[in-house]
Coordinates of C-alpha atoms in Angstrom, one line a residue:
X1 CA 8.7 8.4 -27.9
X2 CA 9.4 4.7 -28.1
X3 CA 7.7 3.0 -31.1
X4 CA 7.4 -0.5 -32.3
X5 CA 4.9 -2.1 -34.9
X6 CA 3.9 -4.6 -32.1
X7 CA 3.7 -1.8 -29.4
X8 CA 0.0 -1.6 -28.4
X9 CA 0.5 0.5 -25.3
X10 CA 1.9 3.9 -26.4
X11 CA 4.2 5.8 -24.1
X12 CA 2.4 8.6 -22.2
X13 CA 2.3 12.0 -23.8
X14 CA 5.2 14.3 -22.6
X15 CA 6.0 18.0 -22.3
X16 CA 9.2 18.9 -24.1
X17 CA 11.8 19.6 -21.5
X18 CA 9.9 18.1 -18.7
X19 CA 11.5 15.4 -16.3
X20 CA 9.4 12.9 -18.1
X21 CA 11.6 13.3 -21.1
X22 CA 14.5 12.0 -19.0
X23 CA 12.5 9.0 -18.0
X24 CA 11.6 8.2 -21.6
X25 CA 15.2 8.7 -22.6
X26 CA 16.2 6.2 -20.0
X27 CA 13.6 3.7 -21.2
X28 CA 14.8 4.1 -24.7
X29 CA 18.6 3.4 -23.7
X30 CA 17.6 0.2 -21.9
X31 CA 15.4 -0.9 -24.7
X32 CA 18.3 -0.2 -27.1
X33 CA 20.6 -2.4 -24.9
X34 CA 18.1 -5.1 -24.4
X35 CA 16.4 -5.2 -27.7
X36 CA 12.8 -6.2 -26.8
X37 CA 10.3 -6.6 -29.5
X38 CA 7.8 -4.3 -27.8
X39 CA 7.8 -1.8 -25.1
X40 CA 4.6 -1.5 -23.0
X41 CA 4.0 1.3 -20.3
X42 CA 2.0 -0.2 -17.5
X43 CA -0.7 1.4 -15.4
X44 CA -1.9 -1.3 -13.0
X45 CA -5.4 -1.1 -14.4
X46 CA -7.7 -3.9 -14.0
X47 CA -7.9 -4.4 -17.8
X48 CA -4.2 -4.5 -18.0
X49 CA -4.0 -7.1 -15.0
X50 CA -6.7 -9.3 -16.6
X51 CA -4.9 -9.2 -20.0
X52 CA -1.5 -10.1 -18.6
X53 CA -2.9 -12.8 -16.3
X54 CA -4.7 -14.4 -19.3
X55 CA -1.5 -14.2 -21.3
X56 CA 0.4 -16.0 -18.6
X57 CA -2.3 -18.6 -18.4
X58 CA -2.3 -19.2 -22.1
X59 CA 1.6 -19.4 -22.1
X60 CA 1.6 -22.1 -19.4
X61 CA 3.2 -19.8 -16.9
X62 CA 0.3 -19.5 -14.5
X63 CA -2.2 -22.3 -13.5
X64 CA -5.7 -21.0 -13.0
X65 CA -7.0 -22.3 -9.6
X66 CA -10.5 -23.3 -9.2
X67 CA -12.7 -20.2 -9.1
X68 CA -15.0 -21.2 -6.4
X69 CA -12.3 -22.6 -4.1
X70 CA -9.8 -20.0 -4.7
X71 CA -11.4 -17.0 -6.7
X72 CA -9.0 -15.0 -9.1
X73 CA -5.9 -16.9 -7.9
X74 CA -3.1 -18.6 -9.8
X75 CA -0.1 -20.9 -9.3
X76 CA 3.3 -20.4 -10.7
X77 CA 6.1 -23.0 -10.6
X78 CA 9.6 -21.7 -10.8
X79 CA 12.7 -23.4 -12.1
X80 CA 14.2 -25.6 -9.3
X81 CA 17.3 -23.4 -9.3
X82 CA 15.4 -20.2 -8.8
X83 CA 13.6 -20.5 -5.7
X84 CA 15.2 -17.8 -3.2
X85 CA 17.3 -14.9 -2.9
X86 CA 20.9 -15.5 -4.2
X87 CA 23.0 -13.7 -1.7
X88 CA 26.1 -15.0 -3.3
X89 CA 25.3 -13.0 -6.5
X90 CA 24.0 -9.9 -4.8
X91 CA 26.5 -7.1 -5.4
X92 CA 26.8 -3.6 -3.8
X93 CA 28.6 -1.3 -6.3
X94 CA 29.4 1.8 -4.0
X95 CA 32.2 4.0 -4.8
X96 CA 34.7 2.2 -2.6
X97 CA 34.7 -1.2 -0.8
X98 CA 34.7 0.6 2.6
X99 CA 31.5 2.1 1.7
X100 CA 30.0 -1.3 1.2
X101 CA 31.5 -2.8 4.2
X102 CA 32.4 -6.5 5.0
X103 CA 28.7 -7.8 4.9
X104 CA 28.2 -6.9 1.2
X105 CA 29.9 -8.3 -1.9
X106 CA 31.4 -5.2 -3.4
X107 CA 32.3 -4.8 -7.1
X108 CA 33.9 -1.7 -8.8
X109 CA 31.0 0.1 -10.3
X110 CA 32.7 0.9 -13.5
X111 CA 33.7 -2.8 -14.2
X112 CA 30.2 -4.0 -13.0
X113 CA 28.5 -1.7 -15.5
X114 CA 30.6 -3.2 -18.5
X115 CA 29.9 -6.7 -17.2
X116 CA 26.0 -6.0 -16.9
X117 CA 26.1 -4.3 -20.5
X118 CA 27.5 -7.6 -21.8
X119 CA 24.9 -9.6 -20.0
X120 CA 21.8 -7.4 -20.8
X121 CA 22.9 -6.8 -24.5
X122 CA 20.0 -8.5 -26.4
X123 CA 18.5 -10.2 -23.2
X124 CA 15.0 -9.2 -24.1
X125 CA 15.1 -10.3 -27.8
X126 CA 11.6 -12.0 -28.7
X127 CA 10.2 -10.6 -25.4
X128 CA 8.1 -7.6 -24.2
X129 CA 9.7 -5.0 -22.0
X130 CA 7.3 -3.7 -19.5
X131 CA 7.9 -0.2 -17.9
X132 CA 6.4 -0.2 -14.4
X133 CA 6.2 3.2 -12.5
X134 CA 5.5 2.7 -8.8
X135 CA 5.4 4.3 -5.6
X136 CA 6.7 3.1 -2.3
X137 CA 4.1 4.5 0.2
X138 CA 1.3 6.7 -0.8
X139 CA 2.0 8.8 -3.9
X140 CA 3.1 12.2 -2.5
X141 CA 3.5 11.0 1.1
X142 CA 6.2 12.7 3.3
X143 CA 8.1 9.3 3.7
X144 CA 7.2 7.9 0.3
X145 CA 9.6 7.4 -2.7
X146 CA 9.2 6.6 -6.4
X147 CA 10.6 4.1 -8.8
X148 CA 10.4 2.8 -12.2
X149 CA 11.2 -1.0 -13.1
X150 CA 11.5 -2.2 -16.5
X151 CA 11.2 -5.9 -16.8
X152 CA 10.6 -8.7 -19.4
X153 CA 8.5 -10.7 -17.1
X154 CA 4.7 -10.4 -17.0
X155 CA 4.6 -12.4 -13.7
X156 CA 6.9 -9.4 -12.1
X157 CA 4.3 -6.9 -13.5
X158 CA 1.5 -8.7 -11.9
X159 CA 3.3 -9.1 -8.7
X160 CA 4.3 -5.4 -8.5
X161 CA 0.7 -4.7 -9.1
X162 CA -0.1 -6.3 -5.8
X163 CA 2.9 -5.1 -3.7
X164 CA 3.4 -1.5 -4.8
X165 CA 1.2 1.3 -5.9
X166 CA 1.0 1.5 -9.7
X167 CA -0.9 4.1 -11.7
X168 CA -0.8 7.2 -13.9
X169 CA -0.4 9.4 -10.7
X170 CA 3.3 8.1 -10.3
X171 CA 4.0 9.4 -13.9
X172 CA 2.5 12.7 -13.1
X173 CA 4.6 12.9 -10.0
X174 CA 7.7 12.1 -12.1
X175 CA 6.6 14.6 -14.7
X176 CA 6.4 17.2 -11.8
X177 CA 10.0 16.6 -10.9
X178 CA 9.8 14.0 -8.0
X179 CA 13.1 11.9 -8.0
X180 CA 12.7 8.2 -8.9
X181 CA 15.0 5.1 -8.5
X182 CA 15.8 3.3 -11.7
X183 CA 15.5 -0.5 -11.7
X184 CA 16.2 -2.9 -14.6
X185 CA 15.4 -6.5 -14.7
X186 CA 15.6 -9.3 -17.2
X187 CA 15.1 -13.0 -16.8
X188 CA 18.1 -13.4 -19.0
X189 CA 16.6 -15.8 -21.5
X190 CA 15.9 -14.2 -24.9
X191 CA 13.7 -16.0 -27.3
X192 CA 15.9 -15.1 -30.2
X193 CA 19.5 -14.8 -30.8
X194 CA 21.1 -12.0 -32.5
X195 CA 21.6 -14.1 -35.7
X196 CA 17.7 -14.8 -35.7
X197 CA 17.7 -18.4 -34.2
X198 CA 14.5 -18.7 -32.3
X199 CA 14.1 -20.6 -29.0
X200 CA 11.0 -22.1 -27.4
X201 CA 9.8 -20.3 -24.3
X202 CA 9.5 -22.1 -20.9
X203 CA 7.1 -22.0 -18.0
X204 CA 9.6 -20.1 -15.8
X205 CA 12.4 -18.5 -17.9
X206 CA 15.6 -17.7 -16.0
X207 CA 19.3 -18.0 -16.4
X208 CA 21.9 -20.0 -14.4
X209 CA 24.0 -16.9 -14.2
X210 CA 22.3 -14.4 -11.9
X211 CA 23.2 -10.7 -10.8
X212 CA 21.3 -8.5 -8.3
X213 CA 23.3 -5.3 -8.5
X214 CA 22.7 -2.1 -6.4
X215 CA 24.5 1.2 -7.3
X216 CA 23.8 3.2 -4.1
X217 CA 25.2 6.5 -5.2
X218 CA 23.2 6.7 -8.4
X219 CA 20.1 5.0 -6.9
X220 CA 19.9 2.2 -9.3
X221 CA 19.2 -1.6 -9.2
X222 CA 20.1 -4.0 -12.2
X223 CA 18.8 -7.7 -11.9
X224 CA 19.6 -10.4 -14.4
X225 CA 18.8 -14.0 -14.6
X226 CA 16.2 -14.7 -11.8
X227 CA 12.5 -14.5 -11.8
X228 CA 12.0 -15.2 -8.1
X229 CA 10.4 -12.4 -6.3
X230 CA 13.2 -11.5 -3.9
X231 CA 15.5 -11.1 -7.0
X232 CA 13.1 -9.7 -9.5
X233 CA 10.6 -7.5 -7.6
X234 CA 13.0 -4.8 -7.4
X235 CA 10.9 -2.5 -5.4
X236 CA 11.2 -4.8 -2.5
X237 CA 14.4 -5.8 -1.0
X238 CA 16.6 -4.1 -3.5
X239 CA 15.1 -0.7 -3.5
X240 CA 13.1 -0.5 -0.2
X241 CA 16.0 -1.8 1.8
X242 CA 19.4 -1.7 0.0
X243 CA 19.0 1.6 -1.9
X244 CA 16.5 3.0 0.6
X245 CA 18.9 2.5 3.5
X246 CA 21.5 4.5 1.9
X247 CA 19.0 7.2 1.1
X248 CA 17.9 7.2 4.8
X249 CA 21.7 7.6 5.8
X250 CA 22.2 10.4 3.6
X251 CA 18.8 12.1 4.4
X252 CA 18.3 11.3 8.2
X253 CA 15.8 8.6 8.2
X254 CA 16.0 4.6 8.3
X255 CA 14.9 1.9 6.0
X256 CA 14.5 -1.3 7.9
X257 CA 13.6 -4.9 7.6
X258 CA 10.6 -4.5 10.1
X259 CA 6.9 -5.4 10.6
X260 CA 4.7 -2.7 11.8
X261 CA 1.6 -3.3 14.0
X262 CA -0.7 -1.4 16.2
X263 CA -1.3 -3.1 19.6
X264 CA -4.4 -1.8 21.5
X265 CA -4.9 -2.5 25.2
X266 CA -8.3 -3.4 26.9
X267 CA -8.0 0.3 28.2
X268 CA -8.0 1.6 24.5
X269 CA -4.4 2.7 24.5
X270 CA -2.7 2.2 21.1
X271 CA 1.0 1.1 21.0
X272 CA 2.9 1.0 17.7
X273 CA 5.6 -1.6 17.4
X274 CA 8.3 -2.0 14.8
X275 CA 9.9 -5.5 14.9
X276 CA 12.8 -6.9 13.0
X277 CA 13.0 -10.7 12.3
X278 CA 14.9 -12.6 9.7
X279 CA 12.8 -14.1 6.9
X280 CA 10.7 -17.3 7.7
X281 CA 11.1 -16.5 11.4
X282 CA 7.5 -15.5 12.3
X283 CA 7.2 -11.9 11.0
X284 CA 4.1 -12.4 9.1
X285 CA 2.5 -14.3 12.0
X286 CA 3.3 -11.6 14.4
X287 CA 2.0 -8.9 11.9
X288 CA -1.4 -10.6 11.7
X289 CA -1.5 -11.7 15.3
X290 CA -5.0 -12.5 16.9
X291 CA -4.1 -12.1 20.5
X292 CA -5.0 -14.9 22.8
X293 CA -5.4 -12.4 25.7
X294 CA -9.0 -11.0 26.1
X295 CA -9.3 -7.3 25.3
X296 CA -6.2 -6.9 23.3
X297 CA -6.0 -6.4 19.6
X298 CA -3.7 -6.2 16.8
X299 CA -3.9 -4.3 13.6
X300 CA -1.6 -4.9 10.7
X301 CA 0.3 -2.0 9.2
X302 CA 3.1 -4.0 7.4
X303 CA 4.7 -7.5 7.6
X304 CA 8.3 -6.9 6.2
X305 CA 9.6 -3.4 5.7
X306 CA 9.2 -0.1 7.6
X307 CA 10.6 3.4 6.6
X308 CA 11.1 5.4 9.9
X309 CA 11.8 9.1 10.2
X310 CA 12.2 11.5 13.2
X311 CA 9.1 13.7 13.3
X312 CA 8.6 17.3 14.4
X313 CA 7.1 16.0 17.7
X314 CA 10.5 14.5 18.6
X315 CA 9.2 10.8 18.2
X316 CA 10.2 8.3 15.6
X317 CA 7.4 7.9 12.9
X318 CA 7.0 5.0 10.4
X319 CA 5.1 3.8 7.3
X320 CA 5.0 0.5 5.6
X321 CA 6.2 1.6 2.1
X322 CA 4.7 -1.7 0.5
X323 CA 1.1 -2.3 -0.7
X324 CA 1.1 -6.0 -0.5
X325 CA 2.6 -9.2 1.0
X326 CA 5.1 -11.5 -0.3
X327 CA 4.8 -14.1 2.4
X328 CA 6.2 -17.5 3.0
X329 CA 3.4 -20.1 2.7
X330 CA 4.7 -23.3 4.5
X331 CA 3.9 -23.1 8.1
X332 CA 0.9 -20.8 7.6
X333 CA -2.3 -22.4 8.6
X334 CA -5.6 -21.8 10.4
X335 CA -3.9 -22.7 13.7
X336 CA -0.8 -20.6 13.1
X337 CA -2.1 -17.6 11.1
X338 CA -5.8 -17.6 10.4
X339 CA -5.6 -14.0 9.3
X340 CA -3.2 -14.9 6.5
X341 CA -5.3 -17.7 5.5
X342 CA -8.3 -15.5 5.1
X343 CA -6.2 -12.9 3.3
X344 CA -5.0 -15.3 0.7
X345 CA -8.5 -16.9 0.2
X346 CA -8.8 -15.0 -3.2
X347 CA -6.8 -12.6 -5.4
X348 CA -3.5 -14.4 -4.8
X349 CA -0.6 -15.4 -6.8
X350 CA 1.0 -18.5 -5.3
X351 CA 4.4 -19.7 -6.2
X352 CA 6.0 -23.2 -5.7
X353 CA 3.2 -24.5 -3.5
X354 CA 1.4 -27.9 -4.3
X355 CA -1.8 -28.2 -6.3
X356 CA -4.7 -30.2 -5.2
X357 CA -6.8 -32.5 -7.4
X358 CA -9.7 -30.1 -7.0
X359 CA -7.8 -27.1 -8.4
X360 CA -6.7 -25.5 -4.9
X361 CA -3.4 -25.2 -3.2
X362 CA -1.6 -26.9 -0.3
X363 CA 1.6 -26.5 1.6
X364 CA 3.0 -28.2 4.8
X365 CA 1.2 -26.6 7.6
X366 CA -1.9 -25.5 5.9
X367 CA -3.9 -28.4 7.3
X368 CA -3.0 -31.0 10.0
X369 CA -2.9 -33.9 7.4
X370 CA -2.0 -33.7 3.8
X371 CA -4.3 -34.7 1.0
X372 CA -3.8 -38.3 -0.3
X373 CA -2.6 -36.9 -3.7
X374 CA -1.1 -33.6 -4.8
X375 CA 1.0 -32.3 -7.8
X376 CA 4.0 -30.9 -5.9
X377 CA 5.8 -27.6 -6.6
X378 CA 7.8 -29.2 -9.4
X379 CA 5.0 -30.5 -11.2
X380 CA 5.3 -34.2 -10.3
X381 CA 2.8 -36.5 -8.6
X382 CA 3.0 -36.5 -4.8
X383 CA 1.6 -38.6 -1.9
X384 CA 2.4 -38.6 1.7
X385 CA 4.7 -41.5 1.1
X386 CA 6.9 -39.5 -1.4
X387 CA 9.3 -38.4 1.2
X388 CA 9.8 -35.0 -0.1
X389 CA 8.0 -31.7 0.6
X390 CA 4.9 -31.1 -1.5
X391 CA 5.6 -27.3 -1.4
X392 CA 9.2 -25.8 -1.6
X393 CA 10.0 -24.5 2.0
X394 CA 10.4 -21.0 0.6
X395 CA 7.1 -21.2 -1.3
X396 CA 5.3 -17.8 -1.5
X397 CA 2.0 -16.0 -1.7
X398 CA 1.6 -12.5 -3.3
X399 CA -1.5 -10.6 -2.3
X400 CA -2.6 -7.0 -1.9
X401 CA -2.6 -5.8 1.7
X402 CA -6.1 -4.4 1.3
X403 CA -7.4 -8.0 1.4
X404 CA -6.1 -8.5 4.9
X405 CA -9.0 -8.4 7.4
X406 CA -6.6 -7.1 10.3
X407 CA -5.2 -4.2 8.2
X408 CA -5.1 -0.8 9.9
X409 CA -7.7 1.7 8.4
X410 CA -5.0 4.3 8.2
X411 CA -2.3 2.5 6.3
X412 CA -1.6 5.6 4.3
X413 CA -0.6 7.6 7.3
X414 CA 2.6 7.4 9.5
X415 CA 2.5 6.2 12.9
X416 CA 4.6 7.0 16.0
X417 CA 6.7 4.1 17.3
X418 CA 6.5 3.2 20.9
X419 CA 8.9 0.1 20.9
X420 CA 11.5 -1.5 18.5
X421 CA 11.6 -5.2 18.8
X422 CA 14.4 -7.5 17.6
X423 CA 14.0 -11.4 17.3
X424 CA 15.5 -14.4 15.8
X425 CA 15.3 -18.1 16.0
X426 CA 17.4 -19.2 18.8
X427 CA 17.0 -22.7 20.6
X428 CA 19.3 -21.7 23.5
X429 CA 20.5 -18.8 25.6
X430 CA 18.3 -15.8 24.5
X431 CA 15.5 -15.3 26.9
X432 CA 11.9 -15.0 25.8
X433 CA 11.9 -11.3 26.2
X434 CA 14.4 -8.7 27.5
X435 CA 14.4 -5.0 27.3
X436 CA 17.4 -2.9 26.7
X437 CA 18.3 -0.5 29.5
X438 CA 19.4 2.2 27.2
X439 CA 19.1 3.3 23.6
X440 CA 22.9 2.4 23.1
X441 CA 22.3 -1.1 24.6
X442 CA 19.2 -1.5 22.2
X443 CA 21.3 -0.7 19.1
X444 CA 23.9 -3.2 20.5
X445 CA 21.0 -5.7 21.0
X446 CA 20.0 -5.2 17.4
X447 CA 23.5 -5.2 16.0
X448 CA 24.5 -8.5 17.6
X449 CA 21.2 -10.5 17.2
X450 CA 21.8 -14.0 15.7
X451 CA 19.4 -16.5 14.2
X452 CA 19.4 -20.1 12.8
X453 CA 19.2 -19.9 9.0
X454 CA 15.9 -20.5 7.3
X455 CA 15.0 -21.6 3.9
X456 CA 14.4 -18.1 2.6
X457 CA 18.1 -17.5 1.8
X458 CA 21.0 -19.7 0.5
X459 CA 22.9 -21.9 3.1
X460 CA 22.4 -24.8 5.5
X461 CA 19.2 -24.6 7.4
X462 CA 19.6 -24.4 11.1
X463 CA 23.1 -22.8 10.8
X464 CA 23.7 -20.0 13.3
X465 CA 24.6 -16.7 11.8
X466 CA 24.8 -13.1 12.9
X467 CA 21.9 -11.1 11.4
X468 CA 22.4 -7.6 12.7
X469 CA 18.9 -5.8 12.6
X470 CA 17.9 -8.7 10.3
X471 CA 19.6 -6.5 7.7
X472 CA 22.4 -8.7 6.8
X473 CA 21.5 -9.3 3.3
X474 CA 19.8 -5.8 2.9
X475 CA 21.8 -3.0 4.2
X476 CA 23.2 -1.1 1.5
X477 CA 26.3 0.3 3.1
X478 CA 28.7 -0.6 5.8
X479 CA 26.7 -2.3 8.7
X480 CA 28.9 -0.7 11.4
X481 CA 28.0 2.8 9.8
X482 CA 24.3 1.6 10.0
X483 CA 24.6 1.0 13.8
X484 CA 26.3 4.5 14.1
X485 CA 23.3 5.9 12.2
X486 CA 20.8 4.3 14.5
X487 CA 22.9 5.8 17.4
X488 CA 22.6 9.2 15.8
X489 CA 18.9 8.9 15.3
X490 CA 18.5 8.0 18.9
X491 CA 20.5 10.9 20.0
X492 CA 18.4 13.3 17.9
X493 CA 15.2 11.8 19.5
X494 CA 16.4 11.8 23.0
X495 CA 13.6 11.2 25.5
X496 CA 11.4 10.5 22.6
X497 CA 13.3 7.4 21.3
X498 CA 11.2 4.2 21.4
X499 CA 12.0 1.5 24.1
X500 CA 14.0 -1.5 22.6
X501 CA 13.4 -5.2 23.3
X502 CA 14.5 -8.6 22.1
X503 CA 12.3 -11.6 21.9
X504 CA 12.8 -15.4 21.2
X505 CA 9.9 -17.5 20.7
X506 CA 12.0 -20.6 19.7
X507 CA 13.9 -21.5 22.9
X508 CA 14.0 -25.2 23.5
X509 CA 14.2 -27.4 26.5
X510 CA 16.6 -30.3 27.1
X511 CA 14.3 -32.6 25.4
X512 CA 14.4 -30.5 22.2
X513 CA 10.7 -29.3 22.6
X514 CA 9.8 -25.6 22.3
X515 CA 9.3 -24.1 25.8
X516 CA 6.9 -21.4 24.6
X517 CA 3.6 -22.1 22.7
X518 CA 4.1 -19.1 20.3
X519 CA 1.6 -17.9 17.9
X520 CA -1.4 -16.4 19.4
X521 CA 0.2 -16.6 22.8
X522 CA 3.0 -14.2 21.8
X523 CA 0.5 -11.5 22.8
X524 CA 1.3 -12.3 26.4
X525 CA 5.0 -10.9 25.7
X526 CA 3.5 -8.0 23.7
X527 CA 1.5 -7.2 26.7
X528 CA 4.5 -7.1 28.9
X529 CA 6.2 -4.8 26.3
X530 CA 3.3 -2.4 26.3
X531 CA 3.1 -2.2 30.0
X532 CA 6.8 -1.5 30.2
X533 CA 6.3 1.4 27.6
X534 CA 3.6 2.9 29.8
X535 CA 5.6 2.2 32.8
X536 CA 3.0 0.2 34.8
X537 CA 5.2 -2.8 35.5
X538 CA 8.8 -3.2 36.9
X539 CA 11.6 -5.3 35.4
X540 CA 14.2 -7.5 36.8
X541 CA 17.8 -6.6 36.1
X542 CA 20.0 -9.3 34.4
X543 CA 23.3 -9.2 32.7
X544 CA 21.6 -9.5 29.1
X545 CA 18.9 -6.8 29.9
X546 CA 15.7 -6.2 31.8
X547 CA 13.5 -9.2 32.2
X548 CA 10.0 -9.6 33.5
X549 CA 9.1 -10.6 37.0
X550 CA 7.4 -13.8 36.4
X551 CA 4.3 -12.5 38.1
X552 CA 4.0 -9.8 35.6
X553 CA 3.9 -12.1 32.7
X554 CA 0.3 -13.4 32.2
X555 CA 0.6 -17.1 31.6
X556 CA -2.9 -17.9 32.9
X557 CA -4.5 -20.6 31.0
X558 CA -1.2 -22.0 29.6
X559 CA -0.2 -25.4 30.5
X560 CA 3.3 -24.1 31.2
X561 CA 5.2 -25.8 34.0
X562 CA 7.1 -23.5 36.4
X563 CA 10.3 -25.1 35.3
X564 CA 9.7 -24.3 31.7
X565 CA 8.9 -20.7 32.6
X566 CA 12.3 -20.4 34.5
X567 CA 14.0 -22.0 31.7
X568 CA 12.7 -19.3 29.2
X569 CA 14.4 -16.7 31.2
X570 CA 17.4 -18.6 32.3
X571 CA 20.7 -16.8 31.9
X572 CA 23.8 -19.2 32.1
X573 CA 26.8 -17.0 32.7
X574 CA 29.3 -19.6 31.2
X575 CA 27.4 -19.9 27.8
X576 CA 26.7 -16.2 27.6
X577 CA 30.5 -15.4 28.3
X578 CA 31.1 -17.6 25.3
X579 CA 28.6 -15.7 23.3
X580 CA 30.5 -12.4 24.5
X581 CA 33.6 -13.9 22.9
X582 CA 31.7 -14.7 19.7
X583 CA 30.3 -11.2 19.7
X584 CA 33.7 -9.6 20.0
X585 CA 35.1 -11.6 17.2
X586 CA 31.9 -10.5 15.1
X587 CA 32.4 -6.9 15.8
X588 CA 36.1 -7.0 14.9
X589 CA 35.3 -7.9 11.5
X590 CA 34.3 -4.2 10.8
X591 CA 37.6 -2.9 10.6
X592 CA 37.5 -0.2 13.5
X593 CA 34.2 1.2 12.3
X594 CA 32.1 -0.4 15.2
X595 CA 30.9 2.4 17.4
X596 CA 33.0 2.7 20.5
X597 CA 30.0 2.7 22.8
X598 CA 29.7 -1.1 21.9
X599 CA 32.9 -1.8 23.6
X600 CA 31.6 -0.4 26.8
X601 CA 28.2 -2.4 26.5
X602 CA 30.2 -5.5 26.0
X603 CA 32.6 -4.9 28.7
X604 CA 29.6 -4.2 31.1
X605 CA 27.8 -7.3 30.0
X606 CA 30.9 -9.4 30.6
X607 CA 31.4 -7.9 34.1
X608 CA 27.9 -8.5 35.0
X609 CA 28.0 -12.2 33.8
X610 CA 31.1 -12.8 35.8
X611 CA 29.7 -11.3 38.9
X612 CA 26.6 -13.4 38.5
X613 CA 28.8 -16.5 38.1
X614 CA 30.4 -16.1 41.6
X615 CA 28.9 -17.7 44.7
X616 CA 28.7 -14.1 46.4
X617 CA 26.7 -12.8 43.6
X618 CA 23.8 -10.4 44.7
X619 CA 20.3 -11.5 43.8
X620 CA 18.6 -9.7 41.0
X621 CA 16.8 -6.6 41.6
X622 CA 13.8 -5.1 40.2
X623 CA 14.0 -1.7 38.4
X624 CA 11.0 0.6 37.7

């Protein structure tokens, strides 16, 4: 039992010798290292949420928004250097560097533990350490997992309360022996030195030096120096992807950076799609799509992460392990995503958006025209003439999924996956939609997808980078082994494996304008995917996959010139052969671990492209 004269929330009662004793011993060890003034066990109750919220408002760490315009909602402003995931400081400490692979930053686990001990020693002096037991997925669900995060950030506690399932039932499950993932977080800014010197707190405590460290074998995450959600909400990318992907590899399932939706046709047939897109490439928009096509509907199951497991029926089943949304605000508006706008109308934490003069929030894309005056994300006065964004490009909203009007009613149940969709932001080459002819070619499609970099990660916006399965920053083991694992899952599923597609809403014409209207009109592409799944439309063979016959893609009502439609599906052999060369170079980075079937797929693509480039090439043919 942890005690402290300032400790107002006692640790839960234990049964001697029970697994909860191990949990409390772990908490005690972390407290001994970090030296908080108090330890509070969190239960996610409304009273606890209200108390912590008011505490943050009183400390100047949250700004209460106008209760009529934005009920029960708050604004946080981060430090300018703590606005996104820090991939350059994200480490995978597997037993060997080969296990981590070339896409992860590897550190020796023993050396890293010693380094972290030095950083975490006394890091919580003057602060409270919160113990946050949580479940990813419903407690006790067949695909669910448990975790415990300790943190010195009340902002993190409130955010975890919206994005995970907190409550006494998690501790009961741990007490019953259910395994759990250990997660330790500190902002790295103690309020008192070991010599007793006291420091003033700040609105967004953090440290210039940051560590986001995964220990896959021992199922641990340690995060230091950042308060930003992607680095501090350890249930999310760190656990639900980096650690869970290793768990899935070891146990025969998949943890993926994928949204989940239910698409229902006018005939009443439901199709379940899992789709992988890099951050800030339209995942939330697709997850909350309001189809432009009459008779079609979309229900939101998840917007970011999916856990998928082969079922006894021979199909791939999935859940969204999260209970909330941590979405990108800029670009989210009534025209682009009205469901999201309704979702965040209340009960939301906003981070790094702008503040209006009447106590509401604003960001680029929320309305066609900006207000005449704002307080920007840094706290400075802003007008349209300022020449800088009012909201940070990676500004976020954090809200519980139960506020989403398009949420599926059966969120706590797994769904069978009919199609897996890969996407990215490509202004050239990649067609609007293409289907992989085989599972192996689908895995190759996901493994070699590339996207123009967005503001959600460090780097130059617009730079093209490979992002296999949209998992480049999130796969907790060698990426080539991840592809092999997908191939193994497909072999296990056989005929029950989902169909695989690639989409690209972002192709541009010669004048630099987007060829496809996107947003609600993306339902037209989803319709073709659904019709392919049910086998009711043919496809046209191409060197890069099966494409729609233009007559089977419903573009009625769109002001889409035939030349633009042709350009959306144009496959230029020369540019694609260059892409094949770049793909070969990329696959060579994996030191011989790339699945051998990829060589056959790449060779077949090259041969088809070379044949299509010759004058004697046969016209494309339809396949059933």
